[in-house]
Amino acid sequence: MSRILVIEDEPIIRTELRRLLVRAGHDVSEAGSVHEAASDYALDSFDLVLSDLRLPGAPGTDIIAMCPGVPVLIMTSYATVKSAVDAMKLGAVDYIAKPFDHDELLMQVERVLREGLLTRQNAALKREVEQAHPVSGMVGSSPAMREVFERVRKVAPSPATVLVLGESGTGKELVARALHAQSPRAEGPLVAVNCAAIPEGLLESELFGHEKGAFTGAQAAHPGLVEAAHGGTLFLDEIGELPAPAQARLLRMLQDGEVRRVGATRPRKVDVRIVAATHRDLPRRVQEGAFRQDLYFRLRVVEIRLPPLRERTEDVPALAKHLLEKASRKVGRPTPSLAPEALAALTSHPWPGNVRELENALERAVILADGPVVTAGLLALELPDTSDGFGPPSEAADTSTGVGAPEETTGSPDSMEEYFRRFVIEHQEHMGETELAKRLGISRKALWEKRQKLGIPRTRA
């Protein structure tokens, strides 16, 4: 039953409206003027206000500002275009001309009430989703993730440039998408650029555009990705890989709000919010001269640091459930459950590839599963144990005498680099680079960089 307030100074018409609406199943209250309505009732408790335009004292449209969030339907004997437009400009949901047909009025009332109900339901659902997953696609209730969600909530409405830091696979692009979705620019474009994926010779043209004839092959003018993001957000992933000339152009754009295409003589105004991300140590890159210090300071107006998955293992069960459902939808299968030993394997794995590695493992398990349960074997995880010098000693190992313990431990229990080294060395004989990278949850480029850093040569082409 909906609560409706009727404001009408003619008692006969008011009584007729009340009877009509009560017969239709509504709870109806009455008032003869705006002042009476405001004095006698809590206006925000109604689902709809039906008010005459011409009333003693204040006009019926004055009630609109007094009950924000409550739809107001205006009745008028002066059904001119001007009166209708004026009422709508002031916030009336609609208007109806007197004398009106009873069926027409009831249909209009039901439509407004139905639309109001849908609006409230959508708002409630949105609040519920935001509370459960404050950053779309990211799941977690650990203190570290709650801090990330809170930072996103505070920063998103502002125009500030944001630098998102975190290891590969932690979900940096999801943070950028959340910042965009919760900002005043949400209706504008979100353009994502992987700075490491564009060849250096094409990067400036792709980012900033070029004019016709700017270089060989430039047969037409080409707006860049910065211009494509006008009015929205530009997400620059792997910003640490940006070459020096592009860094200078980006700095100029951030300072002046202008972009100049390659080969152009005049700059163009752009309105773009920058969100940048990297897994690199940018301060070290600055010290090494590989990254401009002034650009670094421009980018890190606000900094959001994503924790690696190994530092928030309490989130793994909920995250695994979410990713299982996602993988099942992707392959068109019912969502399986996790066997207890599979869940134990997931929570004890160090996850060098972070959430991306977890997602790959679960998608593979969903594809390979023959039944409704995912077992530990289907996950194909290489778990560290006491036989190779990782993790806590097992009960079978006598740590006091060294019996059962490895002769030599080449890395600490929490050394991700040592885990990476052992995994690559043990599997590279029968796996290609693509499969190795996939199993680790990282890109081929990241695998190559890690090999170089740790001095692990490739043994097969």
Coordinates of N, CA, C and O in Angstrom, one line a residue, residues 226-391:
V226 N 44.8 10.1 -25.6 CA 44.6 11.2 -24.7 C 43.3 11.9 -25.1 O 42.4 12.2 -24.3
E227 N 43.2 12.3 -26.3 CA 42.0 13.0 -26.8 C 40.8 12.1 -26.8 O 39.7 12.6 -26.5
A228 N 41.0 10.8 -27.0 CA 39.8 9.9 -26.9 C 39.3 9.8 -25.5 O 38.1 9.5 -25.3
A229 N 40.1 10.1 -24.5 CA 39.6 10.1 -23.1 C 39.1 11.4 -22.6 O 38.8 11.6 -21.4
H230 N 38.9 12.4 -23.5 CA 38.4 13.7 -23.2 C 37.1 13.6 -22.4 O 36.2 13.0 -22.9
G231 N 37.0 14.3 -21.3 CA 35.8 14.2 -20.5 C 35.7 13.0 -19.6 O 34.8 12.8 -18.8
G232 N 36.8 12.2 -19.6 CA 36.7 10.9 -18.8 C 38.1 10.7 -18.1 O 38.7 11.6 -17.6
T233 N 38.5 9.4 -18.1 CA 39.7 9.0 -17.4 C 40.6 8.3 -18.3 O 40.2 7.4 -19.1
L234 N 41.9 8.6 -18.2 CA 42.9 7.9 -19.0 C 43.7 7.0 -18.0 O 44.4 7.6 -17.1
F235 N 43.7 5.7 -18.2 CA 44.5 4.8 -17.3 C 45.7 4.4 -18.0 O 45.7 3.7 -19.0
L236 N 46.9 4.8 -17.4 CA 48.2 4.5 -18.0 C 48.8 3.4 -17.2 O 49.4 3.6 -16.1
D237 N 48.7 2.1 -17.7 CA 49.2 1.0 -17.0 C 50.7 0.9 -17.3 O 51.1 1.2 -18.4
E238 N 51.5 0.3 -16.4 CA 52.9 0.2 -16.6 C 53.6 1.5 -17.0 O 54.4 1.6 -17.9
I239 N 53.2 2.6 -16.2 CA 53.8 3.9 -16.5 C 55.3 4.0 -16.4 O 55.9 4.8 -17.0
G240 N 55.9 3.1 -15.6 CA 57.3 3.0 -15.5 C 58.1 2.7 -16.8 O 59.3 2.9 -16.9
E241 N 57.3 2.1 -17.8 CA 58.0 1.8 -19.0 C 57.9 2.9 -20.1 O 58.4 2.8 -21.2
L242 N 57.3 4.1 -19.7 CA 57.2 5.2 -20.6 C 58.5 5.8 -21.0 O 59.3 6.1 -20.1
P243 N 58.9 5.8 -22.3 CA 60.2 6.4 -22.7 C 60.2 7.9 -22.4 O 59.2 8.6 -22.2
A244 N 61.4 8.4 -22.4 CA 61.7 9.8 -22.0 C 60.9 10.9 -22.8 O 60.3 11.8 -22.2
P245 N 60.8 10.8 -24.2 CA 60.1 11.8 -24.9 C 58.6 11.8 -24.6 O 58.0 12.9 -24.4
A246 N 58.0 10.6 -24.4 CA 56.6 10.5 -24.0 C 56.4 11.1 -22.6 O 55.3 11.7 -22.3
Q247 N 57.4 10.9 -21.7 CA 57.3 11.4 -20.3 C 57.2 12.9 -20.4 O 56.4 13.5 -19.7
A248 N 58.0 13.5 -21.2 CA 58.0 15.0 -21.3 C 56.6 15.5 -21.9 O 56.1 16.5 -21.4
R249 N 56.1 14.8 -22.9 CA 54.8 15.2 -23.4 C 53.7 15.1 -22.3 O 52.8 15.9 -22.2
L250 N 53.7 14.0 -21.6 CA 52.7 13.7 -20.6 C 52.8 14.8 -19.5 O 51.8 15.2 -19.0
L251 N 54.0 15.1 -19.1 CA 54.2 16.2 -18.1 C 53.6 17.5 -18.5 O 52.9 18.2 -17.8
R252 N 53.8 17.8 -19.8 CA 53.2 19.1 -20.3 C 51.7 19.0 -20.3 O 51.1 20.0 -20.0
M253 N 51.2 17.9 -20.7 CA 49.7 17.7 -20.7 C 49.1 17.9 -19.3 O 48.1 18.5 -19.0
L254 N 49.8 17.3 -18.3 CA 49.4 17.4 -16.9 C 49.4 18.9 -16.4 O 48.6 19.3 -15.6
Q255 N 50.5 19.6 -16.8 CA 50.7 20.9 -16.3 C 49.7 21.9 -17.0 O 49.1 22.8 -16.3
D256 N 49.5 21.8 -18.3 CA 48.8 22.8 -19.0 C 47.4 22.4 -19.5 O 46.6 23.2 -19.9
G257 N 47.0 21.1 -19.3 CA 45.7 20.6 -19.8 C 45.6 20.7 -21.3 O 44.6 20.9 -21.9
E258 N 46.8 20.5 -22.0 CA 46.8 20.6 -23.5 C 47.6 19.4 -24.0 O 48.5 18.9 -23.4
V259 N 47.3 19.1 -25.2 CA 48.0 18.0 -25.9 C 48.3 18.5 -27.3 O 47.5 19.1 -28.0
R260 N 49.5 18.2 -27.8 CA 49.9 18.6 -29.2 C 50.2 17.3 -29.9 O 51.1 16.6 -29.6
R261 N 49.5 17.1 -31.0 CA 49.7 16.0 -31.9 C 51.1 16.0 -32.5 O 51.7 17.1 -32.7
V262 N 51.6 14.9 -32.8 CA 52.9 14.8 -33.5 C 52.7 15.5 -34.9 O 51.8 15.2 -35.6
G263 N 53.6 16.5 -35.2 CA 53.5 17.2 -36.4 C 52.6 18.4 -36.4 O 52.5 19.2 -37.4
A264 N 51.9 18.7 -35.3 CA 51.0 19.8 -35.2 C 51.8 21.0 -34.6 O 52.8 20.9 -34.0
T265 N 51.3 22.2 -35.0 CA 51.9 23.5 -34.5 C 51.1 24.1 -33.3 O 51.6 24.9 -32.6
R266 N 49.9 23.7 -33.2 CA 49.0 24.2 -32.1 C 48.6 23.1 -31.2 O 48.2 22.0 -31.6
P267 N 48.5 23.4 -29.9 CA 48.0 22.4 -28.9 C 46.5 22.4 -28.9 O 45.8 23.3 -29.4
R268 N 45.9 21.3 -28.3 CA 44.5 21.2 -28.2 C 44.2 21.0 -26.7 O 44.9 20.3 -26.0
K269 N 43.1 21.7 -26.2 CA 42.7 21.6 -24.8 C 42.1 20.2 -24.6 O 41.3 19.7 -25.4
V270 N 42.4 19.6 -23.5 CA 41.8 18.3 -23.1 C 41.5 18.3 -21.7 O 42.2 18.9 -20.9
D271 N 40.4 17.6 -21.3 CA 39.9 17.5 -20.0 C 40.0 16.0 -19.6 O 39.0 15.3 -19.9
V272 N 41.1 15.6 -19.0 CA 41.3 14.2 -18.7 C 41.8 14.0 -17.3 O 42.7 14.7 -16.9
R273 N 41.3 13.0 -16.6 CA 41.9 12.6 -15.3 C 42.8 11.5 -15.6 O 42.5 10.5 -16.2
I274 N 44.0 11.6 -15.0 CA 45.0 10.5 -15.2 C 45.1 9.6 -14.0 O 45.2 10.0 -12.8
V275 N 45.0 8.3 -14.2 CA 45.2 7.3 -13.2 C 46.4 6.4 -13.8 O 46.2 5.9 -14.9
A276 N 47.5 6.4 -13.1 CA 48.7 5.6 -13.6 C 48.9 4.4 -12.6 O 48.5 4.5 -11.5
A277 N 49.6 3.4 -13.2 CA 49.8 2.2 -12.3 C 51.2 1.6 -12.8 O 51.6 1.8 -13.9
T278 N 51.8 1.0 -11.8 CA 53.1 0.3 -12.1 C 53.4 -0.7 -11.0 O 53.0 -0.6 -9.9
H279 N 54.2 -1.7 -11.4 CA 54.8 -2.6 -10.4 C 56.2 -2.3 -10.2 O 56.9 -2.9 -9.3
R280 N 56.7 -1.3 -10.8 CA 58.1 -0.9 -10.7 C 58.3 0.0 -9.5 O 57.4 0.6 -8.9
D281 N 59.6 0.1 -9.0 CA 60.0 0.9 -7.9 C 60.3 2.3 -8.6 O 61.5 2.5 -9.0
L282 N 59.3 3.2 -8.7 CA 59.5 4.5 -9.4 C 60.6 5.3 -8.7 O 61.4 6.0 -9.4
P283 N 60.7 5.5 -7.4 CA 61.7 6.3 -6.8 C 63.1 5.8 -7.3 O 64.0 6.6 -7.5
R284 N 63.3 4.5 -7.4 CA 64.6 3.9 -7.8 C 64.8 4.3 -9.3 O 65.9 4.6 -9.7
R285 N 63.7 4.2 -10.1 CA 63.8 4.6 -11.5 C 64.2 6.1 -11.6 O 65.0 6.4 -12.5
V286 N 63.7 6.9 -10.7 CA 64.0 8.3 -10.7 C 65.5 8.5 -10.4 O 66.2 9.2 -11.1
Q287 N 66.0 7.8 -9.4 CA 67.4 7.8 -9.0 C 68.3 7.4 -10.2 O 69.4 7.9 -10.4
E288 N 67.9 6.4 -10.9 CA 68.7 5.9 -12.0 C 68.6 6.7 -13.3 O 69.3 6.5 -14.3
G289 N 67.7 7.8 -13.2 CA 67.6 8.6 -14.4 C 66.7 8.1 -15.5 O 66.6 8.7 -16.6
A290 N 65.9 7.0 -15.2 CA 65.0 6.4 -16.2 C 63.6 7.0 -16.1 O 62.8 6.8 -17.0
F291 N 63.3 7.8 -15.1 CA 62.0 8.4 -15.0 C 62.1 9.8 -14.4 O 62.9 10.0 -13.4
R292 N 61.4 10.7 -15.0 CA 61.5 12.1 -14.6 C 60.9 12.3 -13.2 O 59.8 11.8 -12.9
Q293 N 61.7 13.0 -12.3 CA 61.3 13.2 -11.0 C 60.0 14.1 -10.9 O 59.1 13.9 -10.2
D294 N 60.0 15.2 -11.8 CA 58.8 16.1 -11.8 C 57.6 15.4 -12.2 O 56.5 15.6 -11.7
L295 N 57.7 14.4 -13.2 CA 56.5 13.7 -13.6 C 56.1 12.7 -12.5 O 54.9 12.6 -12.2
Y296 N 57.0 12.1 -11.8 CA 56.7 11.2 -10.6 C 55.9 12.0 -9.6 O 54.8 11.5 -9.1
F297 N 56.3 13.2 -9.2 CA 55.6 14.0 -8.2 C 54.2 14.4 -8.8 O 53.2 14.5 -8.0
R298 N 54.1 14.7 -10.1 CA 52.8 15.0 -10.6 C 51.8 13.8 -10.6 O 50.6 14.0 -10.4
L299 N 52.3 12.6 -10.8 CA 51.5 11.4 -10.8 C 51.0 11.0 -9.4 O 49.9 10.5 -9.3
R300 N 51.8 11.2 -8.4 CA 51.5 10.6 -7.1 C 50.9 11.6 -6.2 O 51.2 11.7 -5.0
V301 N 49.9 12.4 -6.7 CA 49.1 13.3 -5.9 C 48.5 12.5 -4.8 O 48.5 12.8 -3.6
V302 N 47.9 11.4 -5.2 CA 47.3 10.4 -4.3 C 47.9 9.0 -4.7 O 47.9 8.7 -5.9
E303 N 48.3 8.3 -3.7 CA 48.9 7.0 -4.0 C 48.0 5.9 -3.3 O 47.6 6.0 -2.2
I304 N 47.7 4.8 -4.1 CA 47.0 3.7 -3.6 C 47.9 2.4 -3.8 O 48.3 2.1 -4.9
R305 N 48.2 1.8 -2.7 CA 49.1 0.6 -2.8 C 48.2 -0.7 -2.6 O 47.6 -0.8 -1.6
L306 N 48.3 -1.6 -3.6 CA 47.6 -2.8 -3.5 C 48.5 -3.9 -2.9 O 49.6 -4.1 -3.3
P307 N 48.0 -4.6 -1.9 CA 48.8 -5.6 -1.2 C 48.8 -6.9 -2.1 O 47.9 -7.2 -2.8
P308 N 50.0 -7.6 -2.1 CA 50.0 -8.9 -2.8 C 49.1 -9.9 -2.1 O 48.8 -9.8 -0.9
L309 N 48.7 -10.9 -2.8 CA 47.7 -11.9 -2.2 C 48.3 -12.6 -1.0 O 47.6 -13.0 -0.1
R310 N 49.6 -12.9 -1.0 CA 50.2 -13.6 0.1 C 50.1 -12.8 1.4 O 50.3 -13.4 2.5
E311 N 49.9 -11.5 1.3 CA 49.7 -10.7 2.5 C 48.3 -10.5 3.0 O 48.0 -9.9 4.0
R312 N 47.4 -11.2 2.3 CA 46.0 -11.1 2.7 C 45.3 -12.5 2.4 O 44.3 -12.6 1.8
T313 N 45.9 -13.5 3.0 CA 45.4 -14.9 2.7 C 44.0 -15.1 3.3 O 43.3 -16.0 2.9
E314 N 43.6 -14.3 4.3 CA 42.3 -14.4 4.8 C 41.2 -14.1 3.8 O 40.0 -14.5 4.0
D315 N 41.6 -13.4 2.7 CA 40.6 -13.1 1.6 C 40.5 -14.2 0.6 O 39.6 -14.2 -0.3
V316 N 41.4 -15.2 0.6 CA 41.5 -16.2 -0.4 C 40.2 -17.0 -0.5 O 39.7 -17.3 -1.6
P317 N 39.5 -17.5 0.6 CA 38.3 -18.3 0.4 C 37.2 -17.5 -0.3 O 36.6 -18.1 -1.3
A318 N 36.9 -16.3 0.1 CA 35.9 -15.5 -0.6 C 36.3 -15.2 -2.0 O 35.4 -15.2 -2.9
L319 N 37.5 -14.9 -2.2 CA 38.0 -14.5 -3.5 C 37.9 -15.8 -4.5 O 37.5 -15.7 -5.6
A320 N 38.3 -16.9 -3.9 CA 38.2 -18.2 -4.7 C 36.7 -18.4 -5.1 O 36.4 -18.8 -6.3
K321 N 35.8 -18.2 -4.2 CA 34.4 -18.5 -4.5 C 33.9 -17.5 -5.6 O 33.2 -17.9 -6.6
H322 N 34.3 -16.3 -5.5 CA 33.9 -15.3 -6.5 C 34.5 -15.6 -7.9 O 33.8 -15.6 -8.9
L323 N 35.8 -16.1 -7.9 CA 36.4 -16.4 -9.2 C 35.9 -17.7 -9.8 O 35.9 -17.9 -11.0
L324 N 35.5 -18.6 -8.9 CA 34.9 -19.9 -9.4 C 33.6 -19.6 -10.1 O 33.3 -20.2 -11.2
E325 N 32.8 -18.7 -9.5 CA 31.5 -18.3 -10.2 C 31.8 -17.6 -11.5 O 31.1 -17.9 -12.5
K326 N 32.8 -16.8 -11.5 CA 33.1 -16.1 -12.8 C 33.6 -17.0 -13.8 O 33.2 -17.0 -15.0
A327 N 34.5 -18.0 -13.5 CA 35.0 -18.9 -14.4 C 33.9 -19.9 -14.9 O 33.9 -20.2 -16.1
S328 N 33.0 -20.2 -14.1 CA 31.9 -21.1 -14.5 C 31.0 -20.4 -15.4 O 30.5 -21.0 -16.4
R329 N 30.7 -19.1 -15.2 CA 29.9 -18.4 -16.2 C 30.6 -18.3 -17.5 O 29.9 -18.4 -18.6
K330 N 31.9 -18.1 -17.5 CA 32.6 -18.0 -18.7 C 32.6 -19.2 -19.6 O 32.5 -19.1 -20.8
V331 N 32.7 -20.4 -19.0 CA 32.7 -21.7 -19.7 C 31.3 -22.3 -19.8 O 31.2 -23.4 -20.4
G332 N 30.3 -21.7 -19.2 CA 28.9 -22.2 -19.3 C 28.7 -23.4 -18.5 O 28.0 -24.4 -19.0
R333 N 29.3 -23.5 -17.3 CA 29.1 -24.7 -16.5 C 28.5 -24.3 -15.1 O 28.8 -23.2 -14.7
P334 N 27.9 -25.3 -14.4 CA 27.5 -25.0 -13.0 C 28.7 -24.7 -12.1 O 29.8 -25.3 -12.4
T335 N 28.5 -23.9 -11.2 CA 29.7 -23.6 -10.3 C 30.0 -24.7 -9.3 O 29.1 -25.2 -8.6
P336 N 31.2 -25.3 -9.4 CA 31.6 -26.4 -8.5 C 31.9 -25.8 -7.1 O 32.1 -24.6 -6.9
S337 N 32.0 -26.7 -6.2 CA 32.5 -26.4 -4.8 C 33.9 -26.8 -4.7 O 34.5 -27.5 -5.5
L338 N 34.6 -26.2 -3.7 CA 36.0 -26.6 -3.4 C 36.1 -27.6 -2.3 O 35.5 -27.5 -1.3
A339 N 36.8 -28.7 -2.6 CA 37.1 -29.7 -1.6 C 37.9 -29.1 -0.5 O 38.7 -28.2 -0.8
P340 N 37.8 -29.6 0.7 CA 38.6 -29.0 1.8 C 40.1 -29.0 1.6 O 40.8 -28.0 1.9
E341 N 40.6 -30.0 0.9 CA 42.1 -30.0 0.7 C 42.4 -29.0 -0.4 O 43.5 -28.5 -0.4
A342 N 41.5 -28.8 -1.3 CA 41.7 -27.7 -2.4 C 41.8 -26.4 -1.7 O 42.6 -25.5 -2.1
L343 N 40.9 -26.1 -0.8 CA 40.9 -24.8 -0.1 C 42.1 -24.6 0.7 O 42.7 -23.5 0.7
A344 N 42.6 -25.7 1.3 CA 43.8 -25.6 2.1 C 45.0 -25.4 1.2 O 45.9 -24.6 1.6
A345 N 45.0 -26.0 0.0 CA 46.1 -25.7 -0.9 C 46.1 -24.3 -1.4 O 47.1 -23.6 -1.5
L346 N 44.9 -23.7 -1.6 CA 44.8 -22.3 -2.1 C 45.3 -21.4 -1.0 O 46.0 -20.4 -1.3
T347 N 45.0 -21.6 0.2 CA 45.3 -20.7 1.3 C 46.8 -20.8 1.7 O 47.4 -19.8 2.2
S348 N 47.5 -21.9 1.3 CA 48.9 -22.1 1.7 C 49.8 -21.8 0.5 O 51.0 -21.7 0.7
H349 N 49.3 -21.6 -0.7 CA 50.1 -21.3 -1.8 C 50.6 -19.8 -1.7 O 49.9 -19.0 -1.3
P350 N 51.9 -19.6 -2.1 CA 52.4 -18.2 -2.0 C 51.9 -17.2 -3.0 O 52.1 -16.0 -2.9
W351 N 51.4 -17.7 -4.1 CA 50.8 -16.8 -5.2 C 51.7 -15.7 -5.7 O 51.5 -14.6 -5.5
P352 N 52.8 -16.1 -6.3 CA 53.7 -15.1 -6.9 C 53.0 -14.3 -8.0 O 53.4 -13.2 -8.3
G353 N 52.0 -14.9 -8.7 CA 51.3 -14.2 -9.7 C 50.0 -13.5 -9.2 O 49.2 -13.0 -10.0
N354 N 49.8 -13.6 -7.9 CA 48.7 -12.9 -7.2 C 47.4 -13.3 -7.7 O 47.2 -14.5 -8.1
V355 N 46.4 -12.4 -7.8 CA 45.0 -12.7 -8.1 C 44.9 -13.3 -9.5 O 44.1 -14.2 -9.8
R356 N 45.7 -12.8 -10.4 CA 45.7 -13.3 -11.8 C 46.1 -14.8 -11.8 O 45.5 -15.6 -12.6
E357 N 47.1 -15.2 -11.1 CA 47.5 -16.6 -11.0 C 46.3 -17.4 -10.4 O 46.0 -18.5 -10.9
L358 N 45.7 -16.9 -9.3 CA 44.6 -17.6 -8.7 C 43.4 -17.8 -9.7 O 42.8 -18.9 -9.8
E359 N 43.1 -16.8 -10.4 CA 42.0 -16.8 -11.4 C 42.4 -17.9 -12.5 O 41.5 -18.7 -12.9
N360 N 43.6 -17.9 -13.0 CA 44.0 -18.9 -14.0 C 43.9 -20.3 -13.5 O 43.4 -21.2 -14.1
A361 N 44.3 -20.5 -12.2 CA 44.3 -21.8 -11.6 C 42.8 -22.3 -11.5 O 42.5 -23.5 -11.8
L362 N 41.9 -21.4 -11.0 CA 40.5 -21.8 -10.8 C 39.8 -22.0 -12.2 O 39.0 -23.0 -12.3
E363 N 40.1 -21.2 -13.2 CA 39.5 -21.4 -14.5 C 39.9 -22.8 -15.1 O 39.1 -23.5 -15.6
R364 N 41.2 -23.1 -14.9 CA 41.7 -24.4 -15.4 C 41.0 -25.5 -14.7 O 40.6 -26.5 -15.3
A365 N 40.8 -25.4 -13.4 CA 40.2 -26.4 -12.6 C 38.7 -26.6 -13.0 O 38.2 -27.8 -13.1
V366 N 38.0 -25.5 -13.3 CA 36.6 -25.6 -13.7 C 36.5 -26.4 -15.0 O 35.6 -27.2 -15.3
I367 N 37.4 -26.1 -15.9 CA 37.4 -26.7 -17.3 C 37.7 -28.2 -17.1 O 37.1 -29.0 -17.8
L368 N 38.6 -28.6 -16.3 CA 39.1 -30.0 -16.2 C 38.2 -30.8 -15.2 O 38.2 -32.0 -15.3
A369 N 37.4 -30.2 -14.4 CA 36.6 -30.9 -13.4 C 35.5 -31.8 -14.1 O 34.8 -31.3 -15.0
D370 N 35.4 -33.0 -13.7 CA 34.4 -33.9 -14.2 C 33.1 -33.9 -13.4 O 32.1 -34.4 -13.8
G371 N 33.2 -33.5 -12.2 CA 32.1 -33.5 -11.3 C 31.9 -32.1 -10.6 O 32.4 -31.1 -11.0
P372 N 31.1 -32.1 -9.6 CA 30.7 -30.8 -8.9 C 31.7 -30.3 -7.9 O 31.4 -29.4 -7.2
V373 N 32.8 -31.0 -7.8 CA 33.8 -30.6 -6.7 C 35.2 -30.4 -7.4 O 35.6 -31.3 -8.2
V374 N 35.9 -29.3 -7.0 CA 37.2 -29.1 -7.5 C 38.2 -29.7 -6.4 O 38.1 -29.3 -5.2
T375 N 39.0 -30.6 -6.8 CA 40.0 -31.2 -5.9 C 41.3 -30.5 -6.0 O 41.6 -29.7 -6.9
A376 N 42.2 -30.8 -5.0 CA 43.5 -30.1 -5.0 C 44.3 -30.4 -6.3 O 45.0 -29.6 -6.8
G377 N 44.2 -31.7 -6.8 CA 44.9 -32.1 -7.9 C 44.6 -31.3 -9.2 O 45.4 -31.0 -10.0
L378 N 43.3 -30.9 -9.3 CA 42.9 -30.1 -10.5 C 43.5 -28.7 -10.5 O 43.6 -28.1 -11.5
L379 N 43.9 -28.2 -9.3 CA 44.5 -26.9 -9.2 C 45.9 -26.8 -9.8 O 46.4 -25.8 -10.2
A380 N 46.6 -28.0 -9.8 CA 48.0 -28.1 -10.3 C 48.9 -27.1 -9.7 O 49.7 -26.4 -10.4
L381 N 48.8 -26.9 -8.4 CA 49.7 -25.9 -7.7 C 51.0 -26.6 -7.3 O 51.0 -27.7 -6.8
E382 N 52.1 -25.9 -7.4 CA 53.4 -26.4 -6.9 C 53.6 -25.8 -5.6 O 54.0 -24.7 -5.4
L383 N 53.2 -26.5 -4.5 CA 53.2 -26.0 -3.2 C 54.6 -26.2 -2.5 O 55.1 -27.3 -2.6
P384 N 55.2 -25.2 -1.9 CA 56.4 -25.4 -1.2 C 56.2 -26.3 0.0 O 55.2 -26.3 0.7
D385 N 57.2 -27.2 0.3 CA 57.1 -28.0 1.5 C 58.5 -28.2 2.1 O 59.5 -27.6 1.6
T386 N 58.6 -29.0 3.1 CA 59.9 -29.1 3.8 C 61.0 -29.8 3.0 O 62.2 -29.7 3.3
S387 N 60.5 -30.6 2.0 CA 61.5 -31.3 1.2 C 62.3 -30.4 0.3 O 63.4 -30.8 -0.1
D388 N 61.9 -29.2 0.0 CA 62.7 -28.3 -0.8 C 63.0 -27.0 -0.1 O 63.5 -26.0 -0.7
G389 N 62.9 -27.0 1.2 CA 63.4 -25.9 2.0 C 62.5 -24.8 2.2 O 62.8 -23.7 2.6
F390 N 61.1 -24.9 1.9 CA 60.2 -23.9 2.1 C 59.2 -24.3 3.1 O 58.9 -25.4 3.4
G391 N 58.5 -23.2 3.7 CA 57.4 -23.5 4.7 C 57.9 -24.0 6.0 O 59.1 -24.2 6.2

